[in-house]
Structures are given as structure tokens and as C-alpha cells.
Coordinates of C-alpha atoms and ligand atoms in Angstrom, one line a residue:
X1 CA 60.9 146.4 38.3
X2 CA 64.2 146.1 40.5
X3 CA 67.2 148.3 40.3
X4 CA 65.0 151.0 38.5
X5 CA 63.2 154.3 40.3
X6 CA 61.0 156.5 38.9
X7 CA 62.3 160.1 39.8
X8 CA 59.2 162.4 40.3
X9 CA 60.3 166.2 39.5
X10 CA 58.1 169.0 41.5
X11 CA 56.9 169.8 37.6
X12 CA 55.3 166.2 37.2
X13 CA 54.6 164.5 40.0
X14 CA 51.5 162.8 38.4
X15 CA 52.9 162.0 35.3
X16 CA 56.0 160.1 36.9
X17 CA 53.4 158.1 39.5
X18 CA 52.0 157.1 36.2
X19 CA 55.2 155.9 34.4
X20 CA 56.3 153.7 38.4
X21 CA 53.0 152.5 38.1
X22 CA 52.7 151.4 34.3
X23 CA 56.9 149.4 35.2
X24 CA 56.0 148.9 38.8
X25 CA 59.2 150.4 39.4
X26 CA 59.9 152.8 43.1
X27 CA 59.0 156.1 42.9
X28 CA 61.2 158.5 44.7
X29 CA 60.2 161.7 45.3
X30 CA 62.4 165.2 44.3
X31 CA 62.0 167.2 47.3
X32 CA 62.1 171.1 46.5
X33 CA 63.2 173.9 48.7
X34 CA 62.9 177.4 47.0
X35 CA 65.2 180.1 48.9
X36 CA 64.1 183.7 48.8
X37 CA 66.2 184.8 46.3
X38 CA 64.4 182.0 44.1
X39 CA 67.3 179.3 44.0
X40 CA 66.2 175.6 44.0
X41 CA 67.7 173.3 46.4
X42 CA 66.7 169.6 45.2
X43 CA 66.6 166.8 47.6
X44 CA 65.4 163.1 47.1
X45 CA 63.6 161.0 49.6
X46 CA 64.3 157.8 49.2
X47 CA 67.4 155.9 47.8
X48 CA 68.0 155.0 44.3
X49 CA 68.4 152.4 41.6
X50 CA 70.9 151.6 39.3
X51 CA 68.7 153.0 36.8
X52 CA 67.4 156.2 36.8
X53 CA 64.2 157.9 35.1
X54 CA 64.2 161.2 36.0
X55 CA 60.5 163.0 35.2
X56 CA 60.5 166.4 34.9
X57 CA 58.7 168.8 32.5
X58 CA 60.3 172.3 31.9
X59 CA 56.7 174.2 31.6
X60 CA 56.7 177.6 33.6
X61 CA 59.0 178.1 35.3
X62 CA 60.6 177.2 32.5
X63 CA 64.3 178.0 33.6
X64 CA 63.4 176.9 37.1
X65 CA 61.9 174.0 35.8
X66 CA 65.1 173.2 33.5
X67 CA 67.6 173.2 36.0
X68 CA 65.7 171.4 38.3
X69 CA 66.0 168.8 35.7
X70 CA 69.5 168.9 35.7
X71 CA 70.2 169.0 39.3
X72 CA 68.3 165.8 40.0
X73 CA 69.8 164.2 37.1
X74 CA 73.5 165.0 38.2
X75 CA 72.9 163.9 42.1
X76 CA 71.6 160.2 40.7
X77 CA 74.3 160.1 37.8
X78 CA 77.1 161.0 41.2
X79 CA 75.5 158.5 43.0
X80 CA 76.1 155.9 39.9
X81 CA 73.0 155.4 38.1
X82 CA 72.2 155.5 34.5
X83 CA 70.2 158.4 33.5
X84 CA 66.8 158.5 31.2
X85 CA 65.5 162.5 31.7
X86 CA 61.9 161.9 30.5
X87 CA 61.2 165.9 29.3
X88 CA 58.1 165.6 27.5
X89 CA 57.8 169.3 27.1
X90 CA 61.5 170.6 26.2
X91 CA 62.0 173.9 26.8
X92 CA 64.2 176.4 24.2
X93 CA 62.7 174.0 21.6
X94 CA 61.8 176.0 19.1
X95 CA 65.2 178.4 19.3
X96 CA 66.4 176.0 17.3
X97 CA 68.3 178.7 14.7
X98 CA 69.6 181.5 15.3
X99 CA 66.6 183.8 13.2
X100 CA 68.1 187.3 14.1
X101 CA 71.7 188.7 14.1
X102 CA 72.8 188.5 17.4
X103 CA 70.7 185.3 18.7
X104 CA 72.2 182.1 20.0
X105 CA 71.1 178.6 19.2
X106 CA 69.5 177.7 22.6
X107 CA 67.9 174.7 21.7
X108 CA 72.2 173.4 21.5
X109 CA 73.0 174.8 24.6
X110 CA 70.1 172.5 26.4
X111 CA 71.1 169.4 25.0
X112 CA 74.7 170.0 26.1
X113 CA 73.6 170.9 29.3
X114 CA 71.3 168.4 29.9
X115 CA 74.5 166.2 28.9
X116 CA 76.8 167.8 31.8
X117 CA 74.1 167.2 34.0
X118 CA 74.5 163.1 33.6
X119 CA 71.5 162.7 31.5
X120 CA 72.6 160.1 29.3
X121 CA 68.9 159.8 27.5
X122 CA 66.5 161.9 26.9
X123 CA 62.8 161.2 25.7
X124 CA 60.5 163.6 24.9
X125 CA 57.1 164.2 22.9
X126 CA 56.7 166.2 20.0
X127 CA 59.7 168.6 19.7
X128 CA 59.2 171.3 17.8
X129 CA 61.3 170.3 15.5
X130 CA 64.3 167.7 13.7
X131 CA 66.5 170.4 14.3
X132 CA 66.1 170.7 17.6
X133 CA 65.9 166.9 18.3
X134 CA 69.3 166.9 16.3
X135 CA 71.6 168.6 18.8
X136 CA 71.1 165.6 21.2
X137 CA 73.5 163.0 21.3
X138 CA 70.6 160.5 22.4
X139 CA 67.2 161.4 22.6
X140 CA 63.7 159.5 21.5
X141 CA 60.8 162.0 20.4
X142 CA 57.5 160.6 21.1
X143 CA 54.5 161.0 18.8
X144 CA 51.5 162.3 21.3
X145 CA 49.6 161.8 17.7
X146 CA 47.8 158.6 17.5
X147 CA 47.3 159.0 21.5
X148 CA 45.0 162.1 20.5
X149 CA 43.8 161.0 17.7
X150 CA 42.3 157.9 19.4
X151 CA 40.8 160.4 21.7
X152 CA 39.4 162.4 18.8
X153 CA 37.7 159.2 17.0
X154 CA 35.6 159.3 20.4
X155 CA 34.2 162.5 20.5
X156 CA 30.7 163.3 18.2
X157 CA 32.0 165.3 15.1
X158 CA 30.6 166.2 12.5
X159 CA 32.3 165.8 9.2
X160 CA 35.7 166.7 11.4
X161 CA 38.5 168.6 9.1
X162 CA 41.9 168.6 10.8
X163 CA 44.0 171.7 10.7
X164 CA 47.3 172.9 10.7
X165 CA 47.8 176.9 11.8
X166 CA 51.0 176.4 10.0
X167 CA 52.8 175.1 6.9
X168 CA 55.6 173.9 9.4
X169 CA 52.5 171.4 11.5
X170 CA 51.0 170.4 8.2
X171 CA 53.5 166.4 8.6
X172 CA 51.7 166.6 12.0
X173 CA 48.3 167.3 11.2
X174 CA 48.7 165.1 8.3
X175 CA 49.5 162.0 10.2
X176 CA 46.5 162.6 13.0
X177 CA 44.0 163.1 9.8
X178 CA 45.2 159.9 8.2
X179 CA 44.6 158.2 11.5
X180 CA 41.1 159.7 11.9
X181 CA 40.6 159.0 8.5
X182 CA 39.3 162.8 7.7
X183 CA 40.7 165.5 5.4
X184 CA 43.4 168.3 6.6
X185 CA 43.9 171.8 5.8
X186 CA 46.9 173.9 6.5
X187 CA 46.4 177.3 7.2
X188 CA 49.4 180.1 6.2
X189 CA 50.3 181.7 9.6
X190 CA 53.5 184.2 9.6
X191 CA 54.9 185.7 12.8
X192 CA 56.6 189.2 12.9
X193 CA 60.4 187.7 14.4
X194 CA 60.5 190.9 16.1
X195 CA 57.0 191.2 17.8
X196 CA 56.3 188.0 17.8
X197 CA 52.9 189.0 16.7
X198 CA 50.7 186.0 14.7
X199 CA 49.1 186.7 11.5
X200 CA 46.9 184.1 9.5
X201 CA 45.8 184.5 6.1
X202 CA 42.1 184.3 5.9
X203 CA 42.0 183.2 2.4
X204 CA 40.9 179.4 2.8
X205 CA 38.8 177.6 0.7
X206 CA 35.3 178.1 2.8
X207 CA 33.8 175.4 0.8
X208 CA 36.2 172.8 2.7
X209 CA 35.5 174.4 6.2
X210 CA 31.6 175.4 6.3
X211 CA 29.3 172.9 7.8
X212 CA 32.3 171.1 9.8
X213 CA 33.7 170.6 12.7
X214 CA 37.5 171.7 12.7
X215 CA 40.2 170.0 14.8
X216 CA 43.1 172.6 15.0
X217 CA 46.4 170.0 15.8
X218 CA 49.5 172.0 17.0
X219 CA 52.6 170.7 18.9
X220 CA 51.6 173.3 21.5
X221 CA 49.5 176.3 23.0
X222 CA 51.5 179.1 24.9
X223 CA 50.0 182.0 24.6
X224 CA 46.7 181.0 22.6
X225 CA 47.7 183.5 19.8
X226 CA 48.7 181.0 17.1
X227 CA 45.3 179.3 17.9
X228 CA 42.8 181.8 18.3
X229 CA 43.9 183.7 15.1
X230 CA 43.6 180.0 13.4
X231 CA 39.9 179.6 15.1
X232 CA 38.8 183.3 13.9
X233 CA 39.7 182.2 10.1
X234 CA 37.7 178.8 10.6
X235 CA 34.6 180.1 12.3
X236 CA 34.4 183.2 9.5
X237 CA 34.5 180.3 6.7
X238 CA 31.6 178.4 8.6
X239 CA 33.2 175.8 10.6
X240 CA 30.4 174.3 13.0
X241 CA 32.7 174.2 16.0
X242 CA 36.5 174.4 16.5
X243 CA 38.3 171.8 18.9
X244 CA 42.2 172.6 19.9
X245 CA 44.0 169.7 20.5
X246 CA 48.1 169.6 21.2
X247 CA 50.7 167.6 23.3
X248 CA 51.4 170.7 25.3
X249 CA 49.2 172.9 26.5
X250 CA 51.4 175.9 28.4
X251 CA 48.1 178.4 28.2
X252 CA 50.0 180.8 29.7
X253 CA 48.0 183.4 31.6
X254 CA 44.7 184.4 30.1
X255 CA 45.2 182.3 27.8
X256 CA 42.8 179.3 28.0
X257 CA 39.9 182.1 28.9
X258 CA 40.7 183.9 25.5
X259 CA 40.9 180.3 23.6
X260 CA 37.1 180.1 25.1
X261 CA 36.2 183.8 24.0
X262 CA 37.6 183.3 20.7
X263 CA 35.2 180.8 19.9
X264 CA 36.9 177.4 20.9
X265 CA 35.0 174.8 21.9
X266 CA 37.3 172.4 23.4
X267 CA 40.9 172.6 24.6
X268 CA 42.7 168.9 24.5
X269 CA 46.3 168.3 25.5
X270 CA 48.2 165.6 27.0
X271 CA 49.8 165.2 30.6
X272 CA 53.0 166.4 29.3
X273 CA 51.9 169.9 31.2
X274 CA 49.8 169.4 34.3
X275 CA 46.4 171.0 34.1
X276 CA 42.7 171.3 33.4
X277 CA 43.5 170.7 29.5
X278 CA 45.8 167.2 30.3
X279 CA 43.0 164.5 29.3
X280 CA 45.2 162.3 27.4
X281 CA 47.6 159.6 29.6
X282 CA 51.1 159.2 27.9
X283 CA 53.0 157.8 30.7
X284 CA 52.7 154.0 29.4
X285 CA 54.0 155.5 26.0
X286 CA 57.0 157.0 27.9
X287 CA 57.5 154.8 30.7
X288 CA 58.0 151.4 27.8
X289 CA 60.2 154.4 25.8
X290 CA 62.2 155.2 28.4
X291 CA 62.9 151.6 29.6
X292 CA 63.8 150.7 25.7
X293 CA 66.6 153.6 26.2
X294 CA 67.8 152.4 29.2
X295 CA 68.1 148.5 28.3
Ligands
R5P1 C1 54.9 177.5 16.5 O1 55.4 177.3 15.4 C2 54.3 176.4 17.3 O2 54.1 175.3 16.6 C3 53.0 176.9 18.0 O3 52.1 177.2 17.0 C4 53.3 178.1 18.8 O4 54.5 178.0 19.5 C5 52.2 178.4 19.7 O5 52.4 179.5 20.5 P1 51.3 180.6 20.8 O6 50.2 179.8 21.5 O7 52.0 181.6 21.7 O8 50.8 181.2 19.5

């Protein structure tokens, strides 16, 4: 595709070969230099298109990550091109509100940011919420849904129930159990604003769970708390096995190995966050999103 490069962030190198190669478009590589005292210097390698789609995922480092994301997008937005930040994990997401006294609304502060940076689009997959989305001037949120959902209809369960470990997934879980045509449950899951510690009621109706194999669908896994409390509630009513399946799978530190010891069979994520977990390919999704915001 002429006039249009594929900007490959040092967070997602693979998923940006994926979206040059799905619009046969140059990738350009984001050379990173880390100094001692941990500032990035960002250099790219090749020179660029009129139109710009800058990949970058803001996993851990997250802040790193973030403005890594912005210094690429302001060097090709100086050099004159238009810019589409493809973000599919967007960090400060879910600070969408201030919850406390005293907090800020983060989630605003990225999107302006992002904005200074030259970023005139931005797509991304599954925020964690409208809210968030609704501080950008111009962003797209892609569904990572029916992509795992399709990926779900392959696998051997048995009489699968799909599960929310929240009310506020339960739109989300709803739509992947329409499209694997099974039933969904949404668990009550409350978290101490202060802690941060996860709670989920066990009271569920057992008679729904027992026998089956449950599909736990969040938007993503940090620090496995959310799900592992979730899997301890389904396994005590009698699920069979319990499957994990989200767009982002951070697993931050242990937390893949304590998924495992809780019980978890499987652990299914996208590429939005490179890693063991990312088994489902969105970059055609985002690749034809991000040319429709650049057209
Ligand atoms: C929260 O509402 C989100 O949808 C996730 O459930 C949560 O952020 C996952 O975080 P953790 O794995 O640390 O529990």
C-alpha cells in the first residue's frame, strides 16, 4: 500500500509486522535506546509515508511504554504524516473517574496527550470502558469478542457457561455467549478502592455451574486476582473446568502460575500484549480499522 508505513513500537513488534503484512504497507522499525537513568530515546530506521500507523501497546512498562507512544507519534506527525496510534491495550483505562477525594481523571489526561503528541486517531480493543473511550476526540474501540469467541467454538467443551467476574463485563460476556450460542452468568465481584483487594460473592446458582465447563470473559488479566477469586467460586459450585479468556492478558508477575494453581485450565488472550497467552491474531481487525480512520 503506497504512502502508508507501519510504525513497529519496541512493545509490539509482531503485532505491527502483522498489520504491514495484512495492507502490504512498509514497515519501519522504532529503534529504542534506554539511557541509565531509564529515559527512552526513539529513533526510526527507515523513512516514512504520508500516512502513519503507529503500533504500540502500553503493557509494562506501562509509562515507558506510553510515552514511547507519543514520541514516535510526534517525530512522524513533524515530519508531516497523518497519524493512526493503533493502542490496543490503553493504559490509565480504567481511571476513568475520579473514585477517591483527591484522585485525578487519568484516563483524560491520556487522550489529551496522546493528542499533543500528533496522534490524530487512535484505535484500540476493548477499553475498559465508554467513559474512558469518551475523552477522545477520535478513537475506534475494537471488539476482541467474536475473534475469541470463534476461537472458543473450536475448543471441546462441555456444556460451556460463559462468565462475567463482574456486573460491569456482563454487555461483554453477553455478546461472546450469544455468539457461542451458550448461557452467561455474571458473578458479583466488589473491590476495596483502597486495597484494591477482590472479593466475589460465592452465592451462585450451583445448579447452572456443576457439570460444565466455564468460560470466564474479562476485558483483561493483571494481576490474576479478579480471575482466580472468579475460578474458586466456579470450581466450588462444580464447574468441570474453568478457561480464562480476555483481549489483554498483562499477568503481571506470578500471575499466570497462580491462574494455573487456582485451578485454571486455560489462559486465552489476544496479541494485544505479547506473550505465551496471545493465541488470537487481531492485526487484520486493526490494520482494515486503522486504514478506515485514516481514509
Ligand atoms: C476490572 O473491572 C477489570 O475488568 C478486570 O477484571 C481487572 O482489571 C483485572 O485485574 P486483576 O487481574 O488485577 O484482578
Amino acid at each position: 500500500m503506497k504512502g502508508v508505513s507501519v510504525i513497529a513500537g519496541p512493545a509490539s513488534p509482531g503485532l505491527a509486522a502483522g498489520i504491514a503484512g495484512h495492507l502490504g504497507a512498509d514497515l519501519v522499525t522504532a529503534e529504542l535506546r534506554v539511557f541509565s537513568d531509564g529515559e527512552s530515546k526513539i529513533k526510526l530506521a527507515a523513512k516514512i509515508g504520508r500516512k502513519c500507523i503507529v503500533v504500540q501497546s502500553t503493557h509494562p512498562p506501562t509509562d515507558s511504554h506510553l510515552l514511547q507512544a507519543m514520541m514516535i507519534a510526534r517525530k512522524c506527525a513533524d515530519d508531516g504524516a497523518q497519524v493512526c496510534a493503533v493502542i490496543p491495550y490503553l493504559a490509565y483505562a480504567r481511571q476513568d473517574r475520579a473514585f477517591l477525594e483527591g484522585e485525578g481523571v487519568s484516563a483524560a489526561l491520556v487522550a489529551r496527550l496522546l493528542e499533543a503528541s500528533g496522534v490524530g486517531a487512535v484505535v484500540t480493543v476493548d477499553i475498559h470502558s465508554q467513559m474512558a473511550l469518551s475523552y477522545f476526540k477520535n478513537a475506534r474501540n475494537v471488539s476482541s469478542i467474536p475473534l475469541l469467541a470463534d476461537y472458543a467454538a473450536k475448543m471441546k467443551l462441555k456444556r460451556p457457561i460463559v462468565v462475567s467476574p463482574d456486573a460491569g463485563g456482563a454487555a461483554r460476556a453477553g455478546e461472546f455467549a450469544k455468539l457461542l450460542g451458550a448461557d452467561m452468568v455474571a458473578l458479583k465481584k466488589s473491590r476495596d478502592r483502597t486495597t484494591g483487594e477482590v472479593t466475589v460473592d460465592e452465592k451462585v446458582d450451583a445448579n447452572n455451574i456443576a457439570g460444565r465447563d466455564a468460560i470466564l470473559v474479562d476485558d483483561m488479566i493483571s494481576s490474576g486476582g479478579s480471575i482466580i477469586k472468579a475460578a474458586q467460586v466456579l470450581l466450588k459450585n462444580g464447574a468441570e473446568k474453568v478457561y480464562a479468556m480476555c483481549a489483554h492478558a498483562l499477568l503481571i508477575g506470578q500471575a499466570a502460575q497462580n491462574i494455573t494453581a487456582a485451578g485454571v485450565s486455560d489462559i486465552i488472550a489476544t496479541n494485544s500484549v505479547p506473550g505465551a497467552y496471545a493465541k488470537v491474531d487481531m492485526s487484520s481487525l486493526l490494520a482494515e480499522t486503522a486504514m478506515s480512520v485514516l481514509e
